Coordinates of N, CA and C in Angstrom, one line a residue:
M15 N 140.6 60.6 216.7 CA 141.3 59.3 217.2 C 142.4 59.6 218.1
K16 N 142.5 58.9 219.2 CA 143.5 59.1 220.2 C 144.8 58.2 219.8
H17 N 145.9 58.8 220.1 CA 147.2 58.0 219.9 C 148.0 57.8 221.2
F18 N 148.2 56.6 221.5 CA 148.9 56.3 222.8 C 150.2 55.6 222.6
L19 N 151.1 55.8 223.5 CA 152.4 55.1 223.5 C 152.6 54.5 224.9
I20 N 152.9 53.2 224.9 CA 153.1 52.4 226.2 C 154.6 52.2 226.3
I21 N 155.3 52.7 227.3 CA 156.8 52.5 227.5 C 157.0 51.6 228.7
D22 N 157.2 50.3 228.4 CA 157.4 49.3 229.5 C 158.1 48.1 228.9
D23 N 159.0 47.6 229.7 CA 159.8 46.4 229.2 C 159.2 45.1 229.3
H24 N 158.0 45.0 230.0 CA 157.3 43.8 230.2 C 156.2 43.6 229.1
V25 N 156.3 42.6 228.3 CA 155.3 42.3 227.3 C 153.9 42.1 227.8
V26 N 153.8 41.4 228.9 CA 152.4 41.2 229.5 C 151.8 42.4 230.0
V27 N 152.6 43.3 230.6 CA 152.1 44.6 231.1 C 151.6 45.4 229.9
R28 N 152.4 45.5 228.8 CA 152.0 46.3 227.6 C 150.7 45.7 227.0
S29 N 150.6 44.4 227.0 CA 149.4 43.8 226.5 C 148.2 44.2 227.3
G30 N 148.3 44.1 228.6 CA 147.2 44.5 229.4 C 146.7 45.9 229.3
I31 N 147.7 46.8 229.2 CA 147.4 48.3 229.0 C 146.8 48.5 227.7
K32 N 147.3 47.8 226.7 CA 146.8 47.9 225.3 C 145.3 47.5 225.3
T33 N 145.0 46.4 225.9 CA 143.6 45.9 226.0 C 142.7 47.0 226.7
L34 N 143.2 47.5 227.8 CA 142.4 48.5 228.5 C 142.1 49.7 227.7
L35 N 143.2 50.3 227.1 CA 143.0 51.5 226.3 C 142.1 51.3 225.0
S36 N 142.2 50.1 224.4 CA 141.4 49.8 223.3 C 139.9 49.7 223.7
D37 N 139.6 49.2 224.9 CA 138.2 49.2 225.4 C 137.7 50.5 225.7
M38 N 138.6 51.4 226.2 CA 138.2 52.7 226.7 C 138.0 53.7 225.5
Y39 N 138.9 53.6 224.5 CA 138.8 54.6 223.4 C 138.8 53.8 222.1
K40 N 137.6 53.9 221.5 CA 137.5 53.3 220.2 C 137.0 54.3 219.1
P41 N 137.7 54.5 218.0 CA 139.0 53.8 217.7 C 140.2 54.5 218.3
C42 N 141.3 53.9 218.4 CA 142.6 54.5 218.8 C 143.8 53.7 218.3
T43 N 144.9 54.4 218.3 CA 146.1 53.7 217.9 C 147.1 53.6 219.1
I44 N 147.7 52.4 219.2 CA 148.6 52.2 220.4 C 149.9 51.6 219.9
D45 N 151.0 52.4 220.2 CA 152.3 51.9 219.9 C 153.0 51.5 221.2
E46 N 154.1 50.7 221.1 CA 154.8 50.2 222.2 C 156.3 50.4 222.1
A47 N 156.9 50.6 223.3 CA 158.4 50.8 223.3 C 158.9 50.0 224.6
N48 N 159.9 49.3 224.5 CA 160.4 48.5 225.6 C 161.6 49.1 226.4
D49 N 162.1 50.3 226.0 CA 163.1 51.0 226.7 C 163.1 52.5 226.2
G50 N 164.0 53.2 226.8 CA 164.1 54.7 226.5 C 164.5 54.9 225.1
Y51 N 165.4 54.2 224.5 CA 165.9 54.4 223.2 C 164.7 54.2 222.2
S52 N 164.0 53.1 222.3 CA 162.8 52.9 221.4 C 161.7 53.9 221.6
A53 N 161.6 54.3 222.8 CA 160.6 55.4 223.1 C 160.9 56.7 222.4
I54 N 162.2 57.1 222.4 CA 162.5 58.3 221.7 C 162.4 58.1 220.2
E55 N 162.7 56.9 219.7 CA 162.4 56.7 218.2 C 161.0 56.9 217.9
R56 N 160.1 56.3 218.7 CA 158.7 56.4 218.5 C 158.2 57.9 218.5
L57 N 158.7 58.6 219.5 CA 158.3 60.0 219.7 C 158.7 60.9 218.5
G58 N 159.8 60.5 217.9 CA 160.4 61.3 216.8 C 159.6 61.1 215.6
S59 N 158.8 60.1 215.5 CA 158.1 59.8 214.2 C 156.6 59.9 214.3
T60 N 156.0 60.0 215.5 CA 154.5 60.0 215.7 C 154.2 61.0 216.8
V61 N 153.1 61.7 216.6 CA 152.6 62.6 217.6 C 151.5 61.9 218.5
Y62 N 151.8 61.8 219.7 CA 150.9 61.0 220.7 C 150.2 61.9 221.6
D63 N 149.0 61.5 222.0 CA 148.2 62.2 222.9 C 148.6 62.0 224.3
M64 N 149.1 60.7 224.6 CA 149.4 60.3 225.9 C 150.4 59.1 225.9
A65 N 151.3 59.2 226.9 CA 152.2 58.0 227.1 C 152.1 57.5 228.5
M66 N 152.2 56.2 228.6 CA 152.2 55.5 229.9 C 153.6 55.0 230.1
L67 N 154.3 55.4 231.2 CA 155.7 55.1 231.4 C 156.0 54.3 232.6
D68 N 156.7 53.2 232.5 CA 157.2 52.5 233.6 C 158.6 53.1 234.0
I69 N 159.0 53.1 235.2 CA 160.2 53.8 235.6 C 161.4 52.8 235.9
Q70 N 161.1 51.5 235.8 CA 162.2 50.5 236.0 C 162.4 49.7 234.8
M71 N 163.3 50.2 233.9 CA 163.6 49.4 232.7 C 165.0 49.3 232.5
P72 N 165.5 48.2 231.9 CA 167.0 48.0 231.7 C 167.5 49.1 230.8
N73 N 168.7 49.5 231.1 CA 169.5 50.4 230.2 C 168.8 51.7 229.9
T74 N 167.9 52.2 230.9 CA 167.2 53.4 230.7 C 167.2 54.2 232.0
D75 N 167.6 55.5 231.9 CA 167.5 56.4 233.0 C 166.1 57.1 232.8
T76 N 165.1 56.6 233.5 CA 163.8 57.0 233.2 C 163.5 58.4 233.7
L77 N 164.2 58.8 234.7 CA 163.9 60.2 235.1 C 164.5 61.2 234.1
A78 N 165.6 60.8 233.5 CA 166.2 61.7 232.5 C 165.3 61.6 231.2
L79 N 164.7 60.4 231.0 CA 163.8 60.3 229.8 C 162.5 61.2 230.0
M80 N 162.0 61.2 231.3 CA 160.9 62.0 231.6 C 161.2 63.5 231.3
Q81 N 162.4 63.9 231.8 CA 162.8 65.3 231.6 C 162.9 65.7 230.1
K82 N 163.4 64.7 229.4 CA 163.6 64.9 227.9 C 162.3 65.1 227.2
I83 N 161.3 64.2 227.6 CA 160.0 64.3 227.0 C 159.3 65.6 227.3
S84 N 159.5 66.1 228.6 CA 158.9 67.3 229.0 C 159.5 68.5 228.2
A85 N 160.8 68.4 228.0 CA 161.4 69.5 227.3 C 161.2 69.5 225.8
E86 N 161.2 68.3 225.1 CA 161.1 68.2 223.7 C 159.7 68.0 223.2
Y87 N 158.8 67.4 224.0 CA 157.4 67.1 223.7 C 156.5 67.6 224.7
P88 N 156.5 68.9 225.0 CA 155.7 69.5 226.1 C 154.2 69.2 226.0
H89 N 153.7 69.0 224.9 CA 152.2 68.7 224.8 C 151.8 67.2 225.1
L90 N 152.8 66.4 225.2 CA 152.5 65.0 225.5 C 152.2 64.8 227.0
K91 N 151.1 64.2 227.2 CA 150.7 63.9 228.6 C 151.3 62.5 229.0
V92 N 151.9 62.5 230.2 CA 152.6 61.3 230.6 C 152.0 60.8 231.9
L93 N 151.6 59.6 232.0 CA 151.2 58.9 233.2 C 152.2 57.8 233.6
V94 N 152.8 58.0 234.7 CA 153.7 57.0 235.2 C 152.9 55.8 235.7
F95 N 153.3 54.6 235.3 CA 152.6 53.4 235.7 C 153.6 52.4 236.1
S96 N 153.8 52.2 237.4 CA 154.9 51.5 237.9 C 154.7 50.8 239.3
M97 N 155.4 49.7 239.5 CA 155.4 49.0 240.8 C 156.3 49.7 241.8
S98 N 157.1 50.7 241.4 CA 158.0 51.4 242.3 C 157.2 52.2 243.3
P99 N 157.5 52.2 244.6 CA 156.7 52.9 245.6 C 156.5 54.4 245.4
E100 N 155.3 54.9 245.6 CA 155.1 56.3 245.4 C 155.8 57.2 246.3
N101 N 156.0 56.7 247.5 CA 156.6 57.6 248.6 C 158.1 57.9 248.2
I102 N 158.7 57.1 247.3 CA 160.1 57.3 247.0 C 160.2 58.0 245.6
F103 N 159.3 57.7 244.7 CA 159.5 58.2 243.3 C 158.5 59.2 242.8
A104 N 157.3 59.2 243.3 CA 156.2 60.0 242.7 C 156.6 61.5 242.6
Q105 N 157.0 62.1 243.7 CA 157.2 63.5 243.6 C 158.3 63.9 242.6
R106 N 159.3 63.1 242.5 CA 160.4 63.4 241.5 C 159.9 63.4 240.1
Y107 N 159.0 62.4 239.8 CA 158.5 62.3 238.4 C 157.5 63.4 238.1
L108 N 156.7 63.7 239.1 CA 155.7 64.8 238.9 C 156.4 66.1 238.7
K109 N 157.5 66.3 239.4 CA 158.3 67.5 239.3 C 159.0 67.6 237.9
A110 N 159.3 66.4 237.4 CA 160.0 66.3 236.0 C 159.0 66.5 234.9
G111 N 157.7 66.5 235.2 CA 156.7 66.7 234.1 C 155.6 65.7 234.0
A112 N 155.7 64.6 234.7 CA 154.6 63.7 234.6 C 153.3 64.2 235.2
M113 N 152.1 63.8 234.6 CA 150.9 64.4 235.1 C 150.2 63.4 236.1
G114 N 150.8 62.3 236.3 CA 150.2 61.4 237.4 C 151.1 60.2 237.6
Y115 N 150.9 59.6 238.7 CA 151.8 58.5 239.1 C 150.8 57.4 239.6
L116 N 150.7 56.3 238.9 CA 149.8 55.3 239.1 C 150.5 53.9 239.4
N117 N 150.2 53.3 240.6 CA 150.8 52.1 241.0 C 150.1 51.0 240.2
K118 N 150.9 50.0 239.8 CA 150.4 48.8 239.0 C 149.5 47.9 239.8
D119 N 149.5 48.1 241.1 CA 148.5 47.4 241.9 C 147.1 48.0 242.0
S120 N 147.0 49.2 241.3 CA 145.7 49.9 241.4 C 144.6 49.1 240.8
S121 N 143.3 49.3 241.2 CA 142.2 48.7 240.7 C 141.9 49.2 239.2
L122 N 141.1 48.4 238.5 CA 140.7 48.8 237.2 C 140.1 50.1 237.2
E123 N 139.1 50.3 238.1 CA 138.5 51.6 238.2 C 139.4 52.8 238.4
E124 N 140.4 52.6 239.3 CA 141.4 53.6 239.5 C 142.3 53.9 238.3
M125 N 142.6 52.8 237.6 CA 143.4 53.0 236.3 C 142.6 53.8 235.3
Q126 N 141.3 53.5 235.2 CA 140.4 54.2 234.2 C 140.3 55.7 234.6
K127 N 140.2 55.9 235.9 CA 140.1 57.3 236.4 C 141.4 58.1 236.1
A128 N 142.5 57.4 236.3 CA 143.8 58.1 236.1 C 144.0 58.4 234.7
I129 N 143.8 57.5 233.8 CA 144.0 57.7 232.3 C 143.0 58.7 231.9
G130 N 141.8 58.7 232.3 CA 140.8 59.7 231.8 C 141.2 61.1 232.3
L131 N 141.7 61.3 233.5 CA 142.1 62.6 234.0 C 143.3 63.1 233.2
V132 N 144.3 62.3 233.1 CA 145.5 62.7 232.4 C 145.3 63.1 231.0
L133 N 144.5 62.2 230.3 CA 144.3 62.4 228.9 C 143.5 63.7 228.7
N134 N 142.7 64.1 229.7 CA 142.0 65.4 229.6 C 142.8 66.6 230.1
G135 N 144.1 66.4 230.4 CA 144.9 67.5 230.8 C 144.9 67.8 232.3
K136 N 144.4 66.9 233.1 CA 144.3 67.1 234.5 C 145.3 66.2 235.3
K137 N 145.7 66.7 236.4 CA 146.7 65.9 237.2 C 145.9 64.7 237.9
Y138 N 146.6 63.6 238.0 CA 146.1 62.5 238.8 C 147.0 62.3 240.0
I139 N 146.3 62.4 241.2 CA 147.0 62.3 242.5 C 146.3 61.2 243.3
S140 N 146.9 60.1 243.6 CA 146.3 59.0 244.3 C 146.0 59.4 245.8
E141 N 145.2 58.7 246.5 CA 145.0 58.9 247.9 C 146.3 58.7 248.7
T142 N 147.0 57.7 248.3 CA 148.3 57.5 249.0 C 149.3 58.6 248.8
L143 N 149.4 59.2 247.6 CA 150.3 60.3 247.4 C 149.8 61.6 248.1
L144 N 148.5 61.7 248.1 CA 147.9 62.9 248.9 C 148.3 62.8 250.3
D145 N 148.3 61.6 250.9 CA 148.7 61.5 252.3 C 150.2 61.8 252.5
I146 N 151.0 61.3 251.5 CA 152.4 61.6 251.6 C 152.7 63.1 251.5
L147 N 152.0 63.8 250.6 CA 152.2 65.2 250.4 C 151.8 66.0 251.7
A148 N 150.7 65.5 252.3 CA 150.2 66.1 253.5 C 151.2 66.0 254.6
S149 N 151.8 64.8 254.8 CA 152.7 64.5 255.9 C 154.0 65.2 255.7
S150 N 154.3 65.5 254.4 CA 155.6 66.2 254.2 C 155.4 67.7 254.2
A151 N 154.2 68.2 254.3 CA 154.0 69.6 254.2 C 154.6 70.3 255.4
G152 N 154.6 69.6 256.5 CA 155.2 70.3 257.7 C 156.8 70.3 257.7
Q153 N 157.3 69.7 256.7 CA 158.8 69.7 256.6 C 159.4 70.7 255.6
I154 N 158.5 71.7 255.2 CA 158.9 72.7 254.3 C 160.2 73.4 254.7
T155 N 160.2 73.7 256.0 CA 161.4 74.5 256.5 C 162.6 73.6 256.7
N156 N 162.4 72.3 256.6 CA 163.4 71.3 256.9 C 163.6 70.5 255.6
E157 N 164.4 71.1 254.7 CA 164.5 70.5 253.3 C 165.0 69.1 253.3
N158 N 164.3 68.3 252.5 CA 164.6 66.9 252.4 C 166.0 66.8 251.8
P159 N 167.0 66.2 252.5 CA 168.4 66.1 252.0 C 168.5 65.2 250.8
F160 N 167.5 64.3 250.6 CA 167.6 63.4 249.4 C 167.4 64.2 248.1
N161 N 166.8 65.4 248.2 CA 166.6 66.2 247.0 C 168.0 66.7 246.5
K162 N 169.0 66.7 247.3 CA 170.3 67.1 246.9 C 171.0 66.1 245.9
L163 N 170.5 64.9 245.9 CA 171.1 63.9 245.1 C 170.7 64.0 243.6
S164 N 171.6 63.7 242.7 CA 171.3 63.7 241.3 C 170.4 62.5 241.0
P165 N 169.8 62.5 239.8 CA 168.9 61.3 239.5 C 169.6 60.0 239.6
R166 N 170.9 59.9 239.2 CA 171.6 58.6 239.3 C 171.9 58.3 240.7
E167 N 172.3 59.3 241.5 CA 172.6 59.1 242.9 C 171.4 58.6 243.7
F168 N 170.3 59.2 243.4 CA 169.0 58.9 244.0 C 168.6 57.5 243.7
E169 N 168.8 57.0 242.4 CA 168.6 55.7 242.0 C 169.4 54.7 242.8
I170 N 170.7 55.0 242.9 CA 171.6 54.1 243.6 C 171.3 54.1 245.1
A171 N 171.0 55.2 245.7 CA 170.6 55.3 247.1 C 169.3 54.4 247.3
N172 N 168.4 54.4 246.4 CA 167.2 53.6 246.6 C 167.5 52.1 246.6
L173 N 168.4 51.8 245.7 CA 168.9 50.4 245.6 C 169.6 49.9 246.8
L174 N 170.5 50.8 247.3 CA 171.1 50.5 248.6 C 170.2 50.4 249.7
L175 N 169.1 51.2 249.8 CA 168.1 51.1 250.8 C 167.3 49.8 250.7
S176 N 167.2 49.3 249.5 CA 166.4 48.1 249.3 C 167.2 46.9 249.6
G177 N 168.5 47.0 250.0 CA 169.3 45.9 250.4 C 170.2 45.4 249.3
K178 N 170.3 46.0 248.2 CA 171.2 45.6 247.1 C 172.7 45.9 247.4
T179 N 173.6 45.0 247.1 CA 175.0 45.3 247.3 C 175.6 46.1 246.1
I180 N 176.8 46.6 246.3 CA 177.4 47.4 245.2 C 177.6 46.5 243.9
S181 N 177.9 45.2 244.1 CA 178.1 44.3 243.0 C 176.7 44.1 242.3
Q182 N 175.7 43.9 243.0 CA 174.4 43.8 242.4 C 173.9 45.1 241.7
I183 N 174.2 46.2 242.3 CA 173.8 47.5 241.6 C 174.6 47.7 240.4
S184 N 175.9 47.3 240.4 CA 176.8 47.4 239.3 C 176.2 46.6 238.1
H185 N 175.7 45.4 238.4 CA 175.2 44.6 237.3 C 173.8 45.1 236.8
A186 N 173.0 45.6 237.7 CA 171.7 46.0 237.4 C 171.7 47.3 236.5
L187 N 172.7 48.2 236.8 CA 172.7 49.5 236.1 C 173.8 49.5 235.0
Q188 N 174.5 48.3 234.9 CA 175.6 48.3 233.9 C 176.6 49.3 234.1
L189 N 177.1 49.5 235.4 CA 178.1 50.4 235.7 C 179.3 49.6 236.4
G190 N 180.4 50.2 236.3 CA 181.6 49.6 237.0 C 181.4 49.6 238.5
V191 N 182.0 48.6 239.2 CA 181.9 48.5 240.6 C 182.5 49.7 241.2
S192 N 183.6 50.2 240.7 CA 184.3 51.4 241.3 C 183.4 52.6 241.1
T193 N 182.7 52.7 240.0 CA 181.8 53.8 239.7 C 180.7 53.9 240.7
V194 N 180.1 52.7 241.0 CA 179.0 52.6 242.0 C 179.5 53.0 243.4
G195 N 180.8 52.6 243.7 CA 181.4 52.9 244.9 C 181.6 54.4 245.1
T196 N 182.0 55.0 244.0 CA 182.2 56.5 244.0 C 180.8 57.2 244.3
H197 N 179.8 56.7 243.6 CA 178.5 57.3 243.8 C 178.1 57.1 245.2
K198 N 178.3 55.9 245.8 CA 177.9 55.7 247.2 C 178.6 56.7 248.1
S199 N 179.9 56.9 247.9 CA 180.6 57.9 248.7 C 180.1 59.3 248.6
R200 N 179.7 59.7 247.4 CA 179.1 61.0 247.2 C 177.7 61.1 247.8
I201 N 177.0 60.0 247.8 CA 175.7 60.0 248.5 C 175.8 60.2 250.0
F202 N 176.7 59.5 250.6 CA 176.9 59.6 252.0 C 177.4 61.0 252.3
E203 N 178.3 61.6 251.5 CA 178.8 62.9 251.8 C 177.6 64.0 251.7
K204 N 176.8 63.8 250.7 CA 175.7 64.8 250.5 C 174.7 64.7 251.6
L205 N 174.5 63.4 252.0 CA 173.4 63.2 253.1 C 174.0 63.4 254.5
R206 N 175.3 63.5 254.6 CA 176.0 63.7 255.9 C 175.8 62.5 256.7
V207 N 175.9 61.3 256.2 CA 175.9 60.0 256.9 C 177.2 59.3 256.7
S208 N 177.5 58.4 257.6 CA 178.8 57.7 257.5 C 178.6 56.2 257.2
N209 N 177.3 55.7 257.2 CA 177.1 54.3 256.9 C 175.7 54.1 256.4
L210 N 175.4 52.9 256.0 CA 174.1 52.6 255.4 C 173.0 52.6 256.5
L211 N 173.3 52.2 257.7 CA 172.3 52.3 258.8 C 171.9 53.7 259.0
E212 N 172.8 54.7 259.1 CA 172.5 56.0 259.2 C 171.6 56.5 258.1
M213 N 171.9 56.1 256.8 CA 171.1 56.5 255.7 C 169.7 56.0 255.8
K214 N 169.6 54.7 256.3 CA 168.2 54.2 256.4 C 167.4 55.0 257.5
D215 N 168.1 55.3 258.6 CA 167.4 56.1 259.6 C 166.9 57.5 259.0
L216 N 167.8 58.1 258.2 CA 167.5 59.4 257.6 C 166.3 59.2 256.6
A217 N 166.4 58.1 255.8 CA 165.3 57.8 254.9 C 163.9 57.7 255.6
N218 N 164.0 56.9 256.7 CA 162.8 56.7 257.5 C 162.2 58.0 258.0
S219 N 163.0 59.0 258.3 CA 162.5 60.2 258.9 C 161.9 61.1 257.8
Y220 N 162.1 60.8 256.6 CA 161.5 61.5 255.4 C 160.6 60.6 254.6
N221 N 160.1 59.6 255.3 CA 159.2 58.7 254.7 C 159.6 58.1 253.3
L222 N 160.9 57.8 253.2 CA 161.5 57.3 252.0 C 161.9 55.9 252.1
A223 N 161.6 55.2 253.1 CA 162.0 53.8 253.3 C 161.2 52.9 252.5
N224 N 161.7 51.9 251.9 CA 161.0 50.9 251.1 C 160.0 50.2 252.0

């Protein structure tokens, strides 16, 4: 019997994945977690074959969560299932230990394919991500400066690129306005840009624009 864990803050999404997994694997057990804290609690009490992880959840640093899972539960297979764009997030999560990155807009057939591959210990790479990896292959000698950012800085940089203000980011991440401002200054320093427009141009050159 297979044991699954769905980590997502949206009840409707968890319900849909649960139905899909129940249809694909009979019998199976499926547990749910709506944030990083509840996910760690579940992982501490049950051995799972596979987890499906959303990367945009309140009060959760999901990249740090992915790294923790890889370090403490190395046999757990994780498939990221998110609306967040692959060109911005996929490579970071694969590097952190995820075995696949699946967009929530994917077809039912693609979802079944991804789940089957990951559950069997194989990597799932979408056609979109393959194109991204191919286009970035020529930049090997020109290191992506966004890789210099910490997970939190990268998260804030992405929110800035999406048009969010410092106040909105502060509210979304539950950080002080001054803390977000400090992160923004460090981001600009590491990327060697002086304003948001320059950062957007830099992001475009590395296929990181939303």
